[in-house]
Backbone as ProteinMPNN parsed JSONL, in Angstrom:
{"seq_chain_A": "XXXXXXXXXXXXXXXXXXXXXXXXXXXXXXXXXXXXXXXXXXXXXXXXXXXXXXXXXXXXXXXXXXXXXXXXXXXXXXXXXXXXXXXXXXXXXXXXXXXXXXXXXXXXXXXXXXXXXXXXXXXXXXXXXXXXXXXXXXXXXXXXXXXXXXXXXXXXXXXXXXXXXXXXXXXXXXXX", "coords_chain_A": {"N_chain_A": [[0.849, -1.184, 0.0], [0.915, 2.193, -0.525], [1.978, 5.537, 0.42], [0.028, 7.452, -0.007], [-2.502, 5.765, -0.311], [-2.394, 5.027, 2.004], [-2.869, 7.464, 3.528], [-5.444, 8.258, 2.535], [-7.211, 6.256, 3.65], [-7.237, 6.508, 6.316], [-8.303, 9.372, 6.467], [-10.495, 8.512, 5.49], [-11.43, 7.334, 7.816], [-11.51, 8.732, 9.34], [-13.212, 10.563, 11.891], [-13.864, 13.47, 12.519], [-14.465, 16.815, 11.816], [-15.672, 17.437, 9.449], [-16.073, 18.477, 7.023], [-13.434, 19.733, 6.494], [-11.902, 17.309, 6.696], [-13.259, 16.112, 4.036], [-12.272, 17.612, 2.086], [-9.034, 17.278, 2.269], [-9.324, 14.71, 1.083], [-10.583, 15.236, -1.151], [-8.434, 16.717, -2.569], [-6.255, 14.879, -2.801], [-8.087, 13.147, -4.281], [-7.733, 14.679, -6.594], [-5.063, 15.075, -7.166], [-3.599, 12.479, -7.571], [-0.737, 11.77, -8.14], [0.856, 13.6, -6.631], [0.25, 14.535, -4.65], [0.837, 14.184, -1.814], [3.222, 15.297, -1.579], [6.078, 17.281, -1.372], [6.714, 18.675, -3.932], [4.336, 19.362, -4.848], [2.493, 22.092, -5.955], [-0.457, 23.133, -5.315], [-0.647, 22.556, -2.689], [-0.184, 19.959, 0.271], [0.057, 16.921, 1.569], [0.456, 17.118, 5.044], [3.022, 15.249, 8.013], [2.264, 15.728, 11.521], [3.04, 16.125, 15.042], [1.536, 16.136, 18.329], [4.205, 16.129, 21.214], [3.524, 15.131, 24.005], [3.259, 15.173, 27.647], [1.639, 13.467, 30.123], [1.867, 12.574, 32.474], [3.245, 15.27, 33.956], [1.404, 16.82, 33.107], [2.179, 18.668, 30.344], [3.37, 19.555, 27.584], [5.785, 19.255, 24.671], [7.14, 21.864, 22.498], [8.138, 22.825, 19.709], [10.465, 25.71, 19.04], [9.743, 27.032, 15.806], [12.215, 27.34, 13.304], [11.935, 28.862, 10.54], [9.424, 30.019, 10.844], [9.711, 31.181, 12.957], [7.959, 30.621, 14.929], [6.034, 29.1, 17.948], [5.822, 25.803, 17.878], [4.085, 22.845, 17.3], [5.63, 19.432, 16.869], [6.657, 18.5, 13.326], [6.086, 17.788, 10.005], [7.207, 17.429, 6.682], [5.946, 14.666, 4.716], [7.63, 11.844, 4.001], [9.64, 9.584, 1.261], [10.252, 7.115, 2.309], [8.282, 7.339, 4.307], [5.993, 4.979, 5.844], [3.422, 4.825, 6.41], [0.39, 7.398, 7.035], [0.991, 7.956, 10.149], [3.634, 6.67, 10.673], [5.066, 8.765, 9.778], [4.509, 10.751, 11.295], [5.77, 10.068, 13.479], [7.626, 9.922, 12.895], [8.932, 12.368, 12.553], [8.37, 13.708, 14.971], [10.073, 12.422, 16.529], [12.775, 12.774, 15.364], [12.754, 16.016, 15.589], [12.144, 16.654, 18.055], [14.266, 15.233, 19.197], [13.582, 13.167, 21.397], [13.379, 9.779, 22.661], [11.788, 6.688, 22.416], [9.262, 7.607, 21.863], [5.424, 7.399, 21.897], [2.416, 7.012, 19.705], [-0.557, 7.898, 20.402], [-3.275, 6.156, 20.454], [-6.014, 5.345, 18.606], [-5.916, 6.938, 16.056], [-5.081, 9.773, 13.862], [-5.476, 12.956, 15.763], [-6.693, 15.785, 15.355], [-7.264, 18.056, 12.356], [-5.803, 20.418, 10.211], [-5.244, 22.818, 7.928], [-3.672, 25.326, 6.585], [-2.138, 28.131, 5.174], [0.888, 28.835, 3.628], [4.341, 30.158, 2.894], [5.89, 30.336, -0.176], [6.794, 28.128, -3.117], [5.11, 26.595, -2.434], [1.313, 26.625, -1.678], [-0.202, 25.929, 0.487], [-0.267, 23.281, 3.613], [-1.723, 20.364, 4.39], [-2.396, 19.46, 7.212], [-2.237, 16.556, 9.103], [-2.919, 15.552, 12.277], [-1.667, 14.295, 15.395], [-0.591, 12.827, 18.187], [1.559, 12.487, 20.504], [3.296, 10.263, 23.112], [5.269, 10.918, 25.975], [7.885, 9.196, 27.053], [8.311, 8.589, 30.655], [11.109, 9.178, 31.333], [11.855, 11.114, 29.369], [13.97, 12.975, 27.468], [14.811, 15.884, 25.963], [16.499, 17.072, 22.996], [17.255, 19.495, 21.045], [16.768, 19.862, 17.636], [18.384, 21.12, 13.947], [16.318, 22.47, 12.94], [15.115, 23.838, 14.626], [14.685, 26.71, 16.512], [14.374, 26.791, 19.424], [13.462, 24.647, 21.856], [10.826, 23.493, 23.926], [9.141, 22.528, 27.171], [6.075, 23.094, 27.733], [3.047, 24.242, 30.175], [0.011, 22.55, 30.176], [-1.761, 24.878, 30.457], [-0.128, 26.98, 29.662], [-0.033, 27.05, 26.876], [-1.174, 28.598, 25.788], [-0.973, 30.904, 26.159], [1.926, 30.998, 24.313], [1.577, 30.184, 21.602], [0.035, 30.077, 18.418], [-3.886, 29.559, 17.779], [-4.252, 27.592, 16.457], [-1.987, 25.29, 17.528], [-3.288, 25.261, 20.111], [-5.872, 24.476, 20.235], [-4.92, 21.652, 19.403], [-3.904, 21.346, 21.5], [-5.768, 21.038, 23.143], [-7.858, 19.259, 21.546], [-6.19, 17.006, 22.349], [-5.825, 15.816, 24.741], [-8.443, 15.868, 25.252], [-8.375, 13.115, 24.804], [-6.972, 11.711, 25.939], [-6.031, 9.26, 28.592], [-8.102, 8.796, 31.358]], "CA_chain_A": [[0.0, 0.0, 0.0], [1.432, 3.445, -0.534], [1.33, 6.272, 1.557], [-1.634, 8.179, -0.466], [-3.817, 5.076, -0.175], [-2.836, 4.819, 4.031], [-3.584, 8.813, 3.92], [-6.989, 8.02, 2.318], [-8.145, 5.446, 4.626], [-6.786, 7.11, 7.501], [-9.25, 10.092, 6.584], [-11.952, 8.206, 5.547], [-11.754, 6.691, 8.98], [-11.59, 10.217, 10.789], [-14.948, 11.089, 12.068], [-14.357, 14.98, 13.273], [-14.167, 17.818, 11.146], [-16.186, 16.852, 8.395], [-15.341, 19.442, 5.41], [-12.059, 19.931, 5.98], [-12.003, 15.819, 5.985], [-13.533, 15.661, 2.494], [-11.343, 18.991, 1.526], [-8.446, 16.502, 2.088], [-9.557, 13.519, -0.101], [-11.127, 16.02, -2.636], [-7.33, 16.832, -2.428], [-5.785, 14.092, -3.013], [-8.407, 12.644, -5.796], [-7.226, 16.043, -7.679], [-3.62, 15.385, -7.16], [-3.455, 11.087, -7.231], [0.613, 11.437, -7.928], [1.822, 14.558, -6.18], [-0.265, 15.325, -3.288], [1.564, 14.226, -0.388], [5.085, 15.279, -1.539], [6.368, 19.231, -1.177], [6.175, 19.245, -4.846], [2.541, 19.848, -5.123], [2.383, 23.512, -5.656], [-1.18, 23.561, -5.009], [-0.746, 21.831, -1.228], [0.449, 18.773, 0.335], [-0.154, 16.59, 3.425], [2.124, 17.053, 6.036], [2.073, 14.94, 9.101], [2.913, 16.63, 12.767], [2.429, 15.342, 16.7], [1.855, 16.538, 19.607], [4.548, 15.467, 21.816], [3.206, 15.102, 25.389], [3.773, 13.965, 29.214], [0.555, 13.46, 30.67], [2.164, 12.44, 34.071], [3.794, 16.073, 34.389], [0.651, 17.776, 32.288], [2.832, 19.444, 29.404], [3.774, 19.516, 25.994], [6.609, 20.296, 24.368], [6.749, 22.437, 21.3], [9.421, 23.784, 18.791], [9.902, 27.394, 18.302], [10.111, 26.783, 14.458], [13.423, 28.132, 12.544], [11.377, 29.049, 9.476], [8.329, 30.555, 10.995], [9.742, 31.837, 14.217], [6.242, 30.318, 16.226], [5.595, 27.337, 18.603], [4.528, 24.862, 17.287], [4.362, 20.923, 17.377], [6.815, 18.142, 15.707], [5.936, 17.429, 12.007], [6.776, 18.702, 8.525], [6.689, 16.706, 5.039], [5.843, 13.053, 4.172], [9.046, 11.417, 2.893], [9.64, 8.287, 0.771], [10.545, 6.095, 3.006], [7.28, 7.196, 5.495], [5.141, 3.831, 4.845], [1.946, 5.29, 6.725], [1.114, 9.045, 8.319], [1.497, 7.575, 11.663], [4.707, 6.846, 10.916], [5.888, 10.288, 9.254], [3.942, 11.995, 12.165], [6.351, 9.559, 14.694], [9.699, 9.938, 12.646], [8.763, 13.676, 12.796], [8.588, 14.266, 16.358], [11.632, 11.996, 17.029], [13.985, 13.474, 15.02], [13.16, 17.119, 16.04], [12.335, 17.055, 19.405], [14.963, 14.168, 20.155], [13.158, 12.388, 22.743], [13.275, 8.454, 21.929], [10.571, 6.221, 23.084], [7.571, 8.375, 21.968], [4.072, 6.459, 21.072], [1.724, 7.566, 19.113], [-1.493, 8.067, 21.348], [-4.211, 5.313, 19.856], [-7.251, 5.994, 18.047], [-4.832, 7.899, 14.848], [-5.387, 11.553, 14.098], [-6.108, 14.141, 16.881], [-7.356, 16.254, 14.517], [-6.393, 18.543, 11.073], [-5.27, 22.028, 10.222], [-4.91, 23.208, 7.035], [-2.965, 26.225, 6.694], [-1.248, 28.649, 4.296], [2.35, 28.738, 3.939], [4.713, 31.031, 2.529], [6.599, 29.657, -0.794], [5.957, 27.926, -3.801], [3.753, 25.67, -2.46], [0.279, 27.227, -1.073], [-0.938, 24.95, 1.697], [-0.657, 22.757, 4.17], [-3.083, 20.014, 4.88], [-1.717, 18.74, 8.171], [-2.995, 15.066, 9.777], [-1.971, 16.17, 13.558], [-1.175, 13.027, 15.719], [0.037, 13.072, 19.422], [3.021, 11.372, 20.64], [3.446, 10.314, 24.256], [6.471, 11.047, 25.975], [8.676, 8.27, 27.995], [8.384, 9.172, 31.928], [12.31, 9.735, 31.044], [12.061, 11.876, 28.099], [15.251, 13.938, 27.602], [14.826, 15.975, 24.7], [17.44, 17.662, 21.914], [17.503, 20.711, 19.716], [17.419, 19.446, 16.048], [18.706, 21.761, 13.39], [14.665, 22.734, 12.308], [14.306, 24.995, 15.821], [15.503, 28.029, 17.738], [14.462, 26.751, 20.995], [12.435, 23.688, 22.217], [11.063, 23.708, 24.886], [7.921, 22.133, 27.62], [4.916, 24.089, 28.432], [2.268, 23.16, 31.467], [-0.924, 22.905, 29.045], [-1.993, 26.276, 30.257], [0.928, 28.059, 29.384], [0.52, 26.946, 25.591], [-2.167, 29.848, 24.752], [0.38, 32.59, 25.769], [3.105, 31.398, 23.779], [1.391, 29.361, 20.492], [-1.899, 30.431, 18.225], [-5.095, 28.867, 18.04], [-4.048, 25.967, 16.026], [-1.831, 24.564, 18.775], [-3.981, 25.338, 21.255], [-7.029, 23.129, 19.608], [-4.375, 20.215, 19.086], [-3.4, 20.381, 22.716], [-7.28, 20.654, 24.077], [-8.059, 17.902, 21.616], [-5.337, 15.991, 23.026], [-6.219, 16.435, 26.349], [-9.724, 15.106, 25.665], [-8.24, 11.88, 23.903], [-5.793, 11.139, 27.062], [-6.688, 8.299, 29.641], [-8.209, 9.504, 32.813]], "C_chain_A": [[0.892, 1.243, 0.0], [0.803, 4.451, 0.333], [-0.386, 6.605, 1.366], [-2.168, 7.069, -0.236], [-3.862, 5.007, 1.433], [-3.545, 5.897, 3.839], [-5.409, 8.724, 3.363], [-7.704, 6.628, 3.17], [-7.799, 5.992, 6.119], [-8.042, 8.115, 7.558], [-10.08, 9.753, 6.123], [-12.17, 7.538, 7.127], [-12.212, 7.726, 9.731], [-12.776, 10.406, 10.538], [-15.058, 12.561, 12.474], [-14.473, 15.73, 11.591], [-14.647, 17.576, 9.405], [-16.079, 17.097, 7.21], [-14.307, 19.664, 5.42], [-11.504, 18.158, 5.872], [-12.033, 15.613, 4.255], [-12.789, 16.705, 1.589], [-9.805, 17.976, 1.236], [-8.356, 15.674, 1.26], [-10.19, 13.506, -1.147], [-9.617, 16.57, -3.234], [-6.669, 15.696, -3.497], [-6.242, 12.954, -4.142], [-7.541, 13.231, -7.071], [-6.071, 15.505, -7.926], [-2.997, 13.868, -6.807], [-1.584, 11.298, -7.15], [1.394, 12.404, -7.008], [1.129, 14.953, -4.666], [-0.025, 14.798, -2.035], [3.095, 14.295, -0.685], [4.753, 17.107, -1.429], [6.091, 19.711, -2.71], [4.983, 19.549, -5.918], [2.573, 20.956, -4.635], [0.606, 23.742, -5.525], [-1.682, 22.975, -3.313], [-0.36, 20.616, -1.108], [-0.314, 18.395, 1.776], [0.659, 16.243, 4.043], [2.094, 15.536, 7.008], [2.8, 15.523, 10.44], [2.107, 15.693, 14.156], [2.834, 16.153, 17.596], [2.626, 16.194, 20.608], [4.314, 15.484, 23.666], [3.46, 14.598, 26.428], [2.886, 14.078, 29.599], [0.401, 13.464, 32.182], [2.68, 13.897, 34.76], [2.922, 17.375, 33.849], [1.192, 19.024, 31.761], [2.573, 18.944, 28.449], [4.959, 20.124, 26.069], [6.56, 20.644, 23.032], [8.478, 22.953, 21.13], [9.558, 25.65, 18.547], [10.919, 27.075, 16.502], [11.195, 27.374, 13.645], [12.811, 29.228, 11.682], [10.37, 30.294, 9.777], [8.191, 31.667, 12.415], [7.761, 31.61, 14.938], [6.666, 28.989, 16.594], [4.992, 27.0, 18.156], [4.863, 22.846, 17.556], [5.083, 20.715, 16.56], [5.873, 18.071, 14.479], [6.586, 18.599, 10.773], [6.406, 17.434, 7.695], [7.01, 15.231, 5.076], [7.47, 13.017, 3.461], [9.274, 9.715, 2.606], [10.148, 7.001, 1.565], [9.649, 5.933, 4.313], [5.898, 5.575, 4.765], [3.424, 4.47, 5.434], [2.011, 6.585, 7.35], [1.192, 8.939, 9.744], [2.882, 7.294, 11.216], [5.321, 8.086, 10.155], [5.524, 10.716, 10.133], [5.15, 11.526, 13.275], [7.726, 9.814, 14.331], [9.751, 11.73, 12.927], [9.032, 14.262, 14.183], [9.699, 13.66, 16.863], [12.139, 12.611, 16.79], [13.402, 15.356, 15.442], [12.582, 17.502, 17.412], [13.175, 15.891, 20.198], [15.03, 13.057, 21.39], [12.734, 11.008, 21.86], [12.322, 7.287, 22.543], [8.879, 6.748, 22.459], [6.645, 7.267, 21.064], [3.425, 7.284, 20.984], [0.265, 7.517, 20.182], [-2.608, 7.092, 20.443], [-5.192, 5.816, 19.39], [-6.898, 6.701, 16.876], [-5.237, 9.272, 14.852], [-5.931, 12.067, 15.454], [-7.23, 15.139, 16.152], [-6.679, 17.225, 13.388], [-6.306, 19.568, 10.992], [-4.621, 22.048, 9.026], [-4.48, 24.485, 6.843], [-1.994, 26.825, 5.654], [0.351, 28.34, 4.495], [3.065, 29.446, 2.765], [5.547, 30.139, 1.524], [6.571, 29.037, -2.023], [4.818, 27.341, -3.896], [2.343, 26.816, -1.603], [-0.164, 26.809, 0.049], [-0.385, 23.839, 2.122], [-1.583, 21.978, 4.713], [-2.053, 19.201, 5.65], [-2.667, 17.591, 8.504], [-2.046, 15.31, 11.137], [-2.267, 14.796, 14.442], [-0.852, 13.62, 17.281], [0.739, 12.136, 20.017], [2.665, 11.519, 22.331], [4.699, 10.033, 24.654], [6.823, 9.451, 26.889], [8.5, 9.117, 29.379], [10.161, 10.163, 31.567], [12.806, 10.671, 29.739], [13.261, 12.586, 28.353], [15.115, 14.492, 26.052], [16.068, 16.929, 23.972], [17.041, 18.598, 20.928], [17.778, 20.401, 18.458], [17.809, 20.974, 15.22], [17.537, 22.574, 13.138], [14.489, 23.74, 13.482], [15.189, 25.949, 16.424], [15.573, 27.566, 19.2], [13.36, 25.551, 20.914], [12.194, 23.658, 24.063], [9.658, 23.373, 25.593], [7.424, 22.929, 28.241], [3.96, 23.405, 29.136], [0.997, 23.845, 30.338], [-1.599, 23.921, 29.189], [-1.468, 27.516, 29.822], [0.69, 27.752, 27.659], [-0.49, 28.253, 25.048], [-1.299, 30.852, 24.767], [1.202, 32.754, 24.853], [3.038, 30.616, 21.999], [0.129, 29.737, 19.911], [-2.754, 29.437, 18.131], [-4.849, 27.371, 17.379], [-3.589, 24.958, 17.306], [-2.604, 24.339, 19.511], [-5.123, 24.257, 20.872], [-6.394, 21.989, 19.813], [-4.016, 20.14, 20.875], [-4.852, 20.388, 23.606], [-7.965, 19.509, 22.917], [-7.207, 16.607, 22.137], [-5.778, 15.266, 23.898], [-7.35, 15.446, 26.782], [-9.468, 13.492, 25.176], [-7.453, 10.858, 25.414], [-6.631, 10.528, 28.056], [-6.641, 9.537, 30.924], [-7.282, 8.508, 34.06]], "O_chain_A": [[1.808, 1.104, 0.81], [-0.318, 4.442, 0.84], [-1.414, 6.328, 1.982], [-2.842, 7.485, 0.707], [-4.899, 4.948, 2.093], [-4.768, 5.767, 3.886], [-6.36, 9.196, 3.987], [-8.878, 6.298, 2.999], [-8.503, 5.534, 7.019], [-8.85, 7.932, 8.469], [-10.943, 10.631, 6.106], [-13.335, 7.29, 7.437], [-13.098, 7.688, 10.585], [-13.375, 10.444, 9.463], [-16.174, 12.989, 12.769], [-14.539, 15.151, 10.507], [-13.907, 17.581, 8.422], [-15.99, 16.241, 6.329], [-13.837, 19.89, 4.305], [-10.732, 17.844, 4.966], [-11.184, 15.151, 3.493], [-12.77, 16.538, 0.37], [-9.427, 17.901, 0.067], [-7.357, 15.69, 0.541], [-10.454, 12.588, -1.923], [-9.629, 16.865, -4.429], [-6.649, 15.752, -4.727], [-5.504, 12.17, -4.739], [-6.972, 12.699, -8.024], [-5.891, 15.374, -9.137], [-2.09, 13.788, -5.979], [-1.078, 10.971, -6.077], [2.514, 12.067, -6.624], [1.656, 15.633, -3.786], [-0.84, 15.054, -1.149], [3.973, 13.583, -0.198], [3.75, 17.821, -1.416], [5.476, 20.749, -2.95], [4.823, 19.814, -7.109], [2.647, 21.207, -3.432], [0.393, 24.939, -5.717], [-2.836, 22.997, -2.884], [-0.13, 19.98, -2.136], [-0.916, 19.044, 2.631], [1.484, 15.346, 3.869], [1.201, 14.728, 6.755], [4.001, 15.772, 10.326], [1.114, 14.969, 14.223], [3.908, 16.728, 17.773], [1.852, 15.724, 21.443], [5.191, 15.953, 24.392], [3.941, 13.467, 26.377], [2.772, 15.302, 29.672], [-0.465, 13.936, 32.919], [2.629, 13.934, 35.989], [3.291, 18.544, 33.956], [0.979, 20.135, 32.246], [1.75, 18.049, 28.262], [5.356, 20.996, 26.842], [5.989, 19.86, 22.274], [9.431, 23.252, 21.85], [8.826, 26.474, 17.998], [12.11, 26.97, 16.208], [10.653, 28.355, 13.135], [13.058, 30.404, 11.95], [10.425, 31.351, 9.149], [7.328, 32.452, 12.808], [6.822, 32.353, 15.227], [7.303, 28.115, 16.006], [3.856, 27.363, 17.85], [5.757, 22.078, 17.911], [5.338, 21.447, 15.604], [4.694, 17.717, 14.498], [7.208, 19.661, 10.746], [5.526, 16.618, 7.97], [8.084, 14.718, 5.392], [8.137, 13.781, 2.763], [9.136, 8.82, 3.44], [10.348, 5.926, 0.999], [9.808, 5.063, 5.168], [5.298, 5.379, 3.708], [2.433, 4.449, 4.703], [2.973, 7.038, 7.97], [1.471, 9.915, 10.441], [3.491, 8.246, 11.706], [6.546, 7.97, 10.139], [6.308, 11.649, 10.301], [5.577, 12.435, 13.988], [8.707, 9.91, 15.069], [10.708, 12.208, 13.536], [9.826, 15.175, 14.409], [10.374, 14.306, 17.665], [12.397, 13.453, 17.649], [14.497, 15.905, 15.57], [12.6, 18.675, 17.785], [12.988, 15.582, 21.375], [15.906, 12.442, 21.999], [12.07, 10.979, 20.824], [12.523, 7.374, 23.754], [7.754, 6.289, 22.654], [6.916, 6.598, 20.067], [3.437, 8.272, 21.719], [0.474, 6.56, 20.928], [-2.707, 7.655, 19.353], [-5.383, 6.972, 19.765], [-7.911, 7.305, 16.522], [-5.704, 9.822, 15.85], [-6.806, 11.472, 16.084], [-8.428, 15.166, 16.432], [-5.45, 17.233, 13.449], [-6.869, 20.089, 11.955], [-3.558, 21.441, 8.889], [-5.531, 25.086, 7.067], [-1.075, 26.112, 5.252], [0.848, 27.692, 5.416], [2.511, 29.393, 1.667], [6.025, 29.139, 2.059], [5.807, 29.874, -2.504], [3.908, 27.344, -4.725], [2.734, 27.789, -0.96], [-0.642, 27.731, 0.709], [0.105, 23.15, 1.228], [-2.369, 22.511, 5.496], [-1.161, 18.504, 5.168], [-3.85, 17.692, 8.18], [-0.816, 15.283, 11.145], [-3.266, 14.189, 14.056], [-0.886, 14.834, 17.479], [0.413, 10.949, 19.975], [2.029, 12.447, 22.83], [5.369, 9.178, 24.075], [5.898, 8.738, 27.279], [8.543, 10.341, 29.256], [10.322, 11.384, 31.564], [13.952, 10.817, 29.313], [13.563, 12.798, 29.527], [15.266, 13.753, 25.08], [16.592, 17.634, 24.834], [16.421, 18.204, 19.94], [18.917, 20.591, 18.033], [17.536, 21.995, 15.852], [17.9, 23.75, 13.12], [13.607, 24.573, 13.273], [16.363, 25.764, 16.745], [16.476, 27.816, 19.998], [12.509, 25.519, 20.025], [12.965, 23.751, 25.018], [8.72, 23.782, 24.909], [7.949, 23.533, 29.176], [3.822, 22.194, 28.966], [0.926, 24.973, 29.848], [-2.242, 24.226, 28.184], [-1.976, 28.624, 29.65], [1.489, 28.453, 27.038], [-0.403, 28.718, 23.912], [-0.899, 31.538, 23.827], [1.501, 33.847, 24.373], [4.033, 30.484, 21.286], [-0.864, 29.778, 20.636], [-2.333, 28.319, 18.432], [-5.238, 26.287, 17.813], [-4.305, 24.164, 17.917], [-2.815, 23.153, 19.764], [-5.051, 23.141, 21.388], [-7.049, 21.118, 20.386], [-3.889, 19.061, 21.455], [-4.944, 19.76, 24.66], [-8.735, 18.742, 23.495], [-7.621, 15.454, 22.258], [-6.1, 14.087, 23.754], [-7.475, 14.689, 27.745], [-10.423, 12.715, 25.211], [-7.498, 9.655, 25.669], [-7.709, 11.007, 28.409], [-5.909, 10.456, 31.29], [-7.239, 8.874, 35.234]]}, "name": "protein", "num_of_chains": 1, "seq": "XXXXXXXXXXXXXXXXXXXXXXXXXXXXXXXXXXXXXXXXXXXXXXXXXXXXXXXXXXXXXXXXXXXXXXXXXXXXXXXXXXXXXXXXXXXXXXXXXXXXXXXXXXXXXXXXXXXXXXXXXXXXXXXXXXXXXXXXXXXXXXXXXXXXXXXXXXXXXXXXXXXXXXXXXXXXXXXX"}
């Protein structure tokens, strides 16, 4: 199976967000060979995760190189991702360096489509949430200015509304 066919059963599975759902796989009909790579100048699908500690009620977030904002682990599908759970999991490894992380069950958190500055136009993210190791220790990849864990009230001060959605759907996804 190739990615595009995981990414289309992945969002035919997702039950939230119902038009930007079918915005996705109206997407990806349009664009059968290019639409989950960067070089789809009319959008792509990323995948990104929330990386979380539930035991210490945080997150941690990137302050992005590119975009100068906090934001969660994730960036572009790459040929060797076999499903978007795993691009959303190689994603948050490699740039927030913490090793151990699981993907939180149930797949997507939820999606965020979003402009972006460049040739390409858009962003259609599949947002994911990683759970940290009790022992997380995390690392500065090349991709950030600063990384760094926020107590899930602190993320509205310092991240916009997107984050903030992905870490209050999180939130509601996480065992009591």
């Amino acid at each position: 199976m190739s990615l595009r066919d995981d990414a289309v059963l992945v969002l035919k599975a997702y039950e939230h967000q119902e038009d930007l759902r079918q915005y996705y796989l109206d997407h990806l009909s349009a664009h059968p060979e290019d639409g989950m790579w960067k070089a789809c100048t009319d959008g792509h699908v990323t995948a990104s995760a929330l990386v979380v500690d539930p035991s210490r009620g945080r997150v941690l977030l990137t302050l992005h190189k590119k975009l100068g904002m906090w934001l969660q682990m994730g960036g572009h599908c790459e040929p060797g991702d076999r499903t978007l759970a795993d691009a959303a999991l190689r994603e948050a490894t490699e740039e927030s360096g913490v090793r151990g992380l699981t993907l939180l069950p149930g797949g997507p958190v939820r999606l965020d489509r979003h402009p972006i500055p460049g040739p390409c136009t858009q962003h259609l993210d599949v947002q994911y949430a990683a759970v940290a190791p009790p022992d997380a220790v995390e690392a500065l990849s090349d991709e950030s200015l600063d990384l760094r864990w926020f107590a899930y009230d602190e993320v509205a001060g310092v991240a916009d509304a997107s984050v903030v959605r992905l870490v209050e759907a999180t939130r509601e996804r996480l065992p009591v």
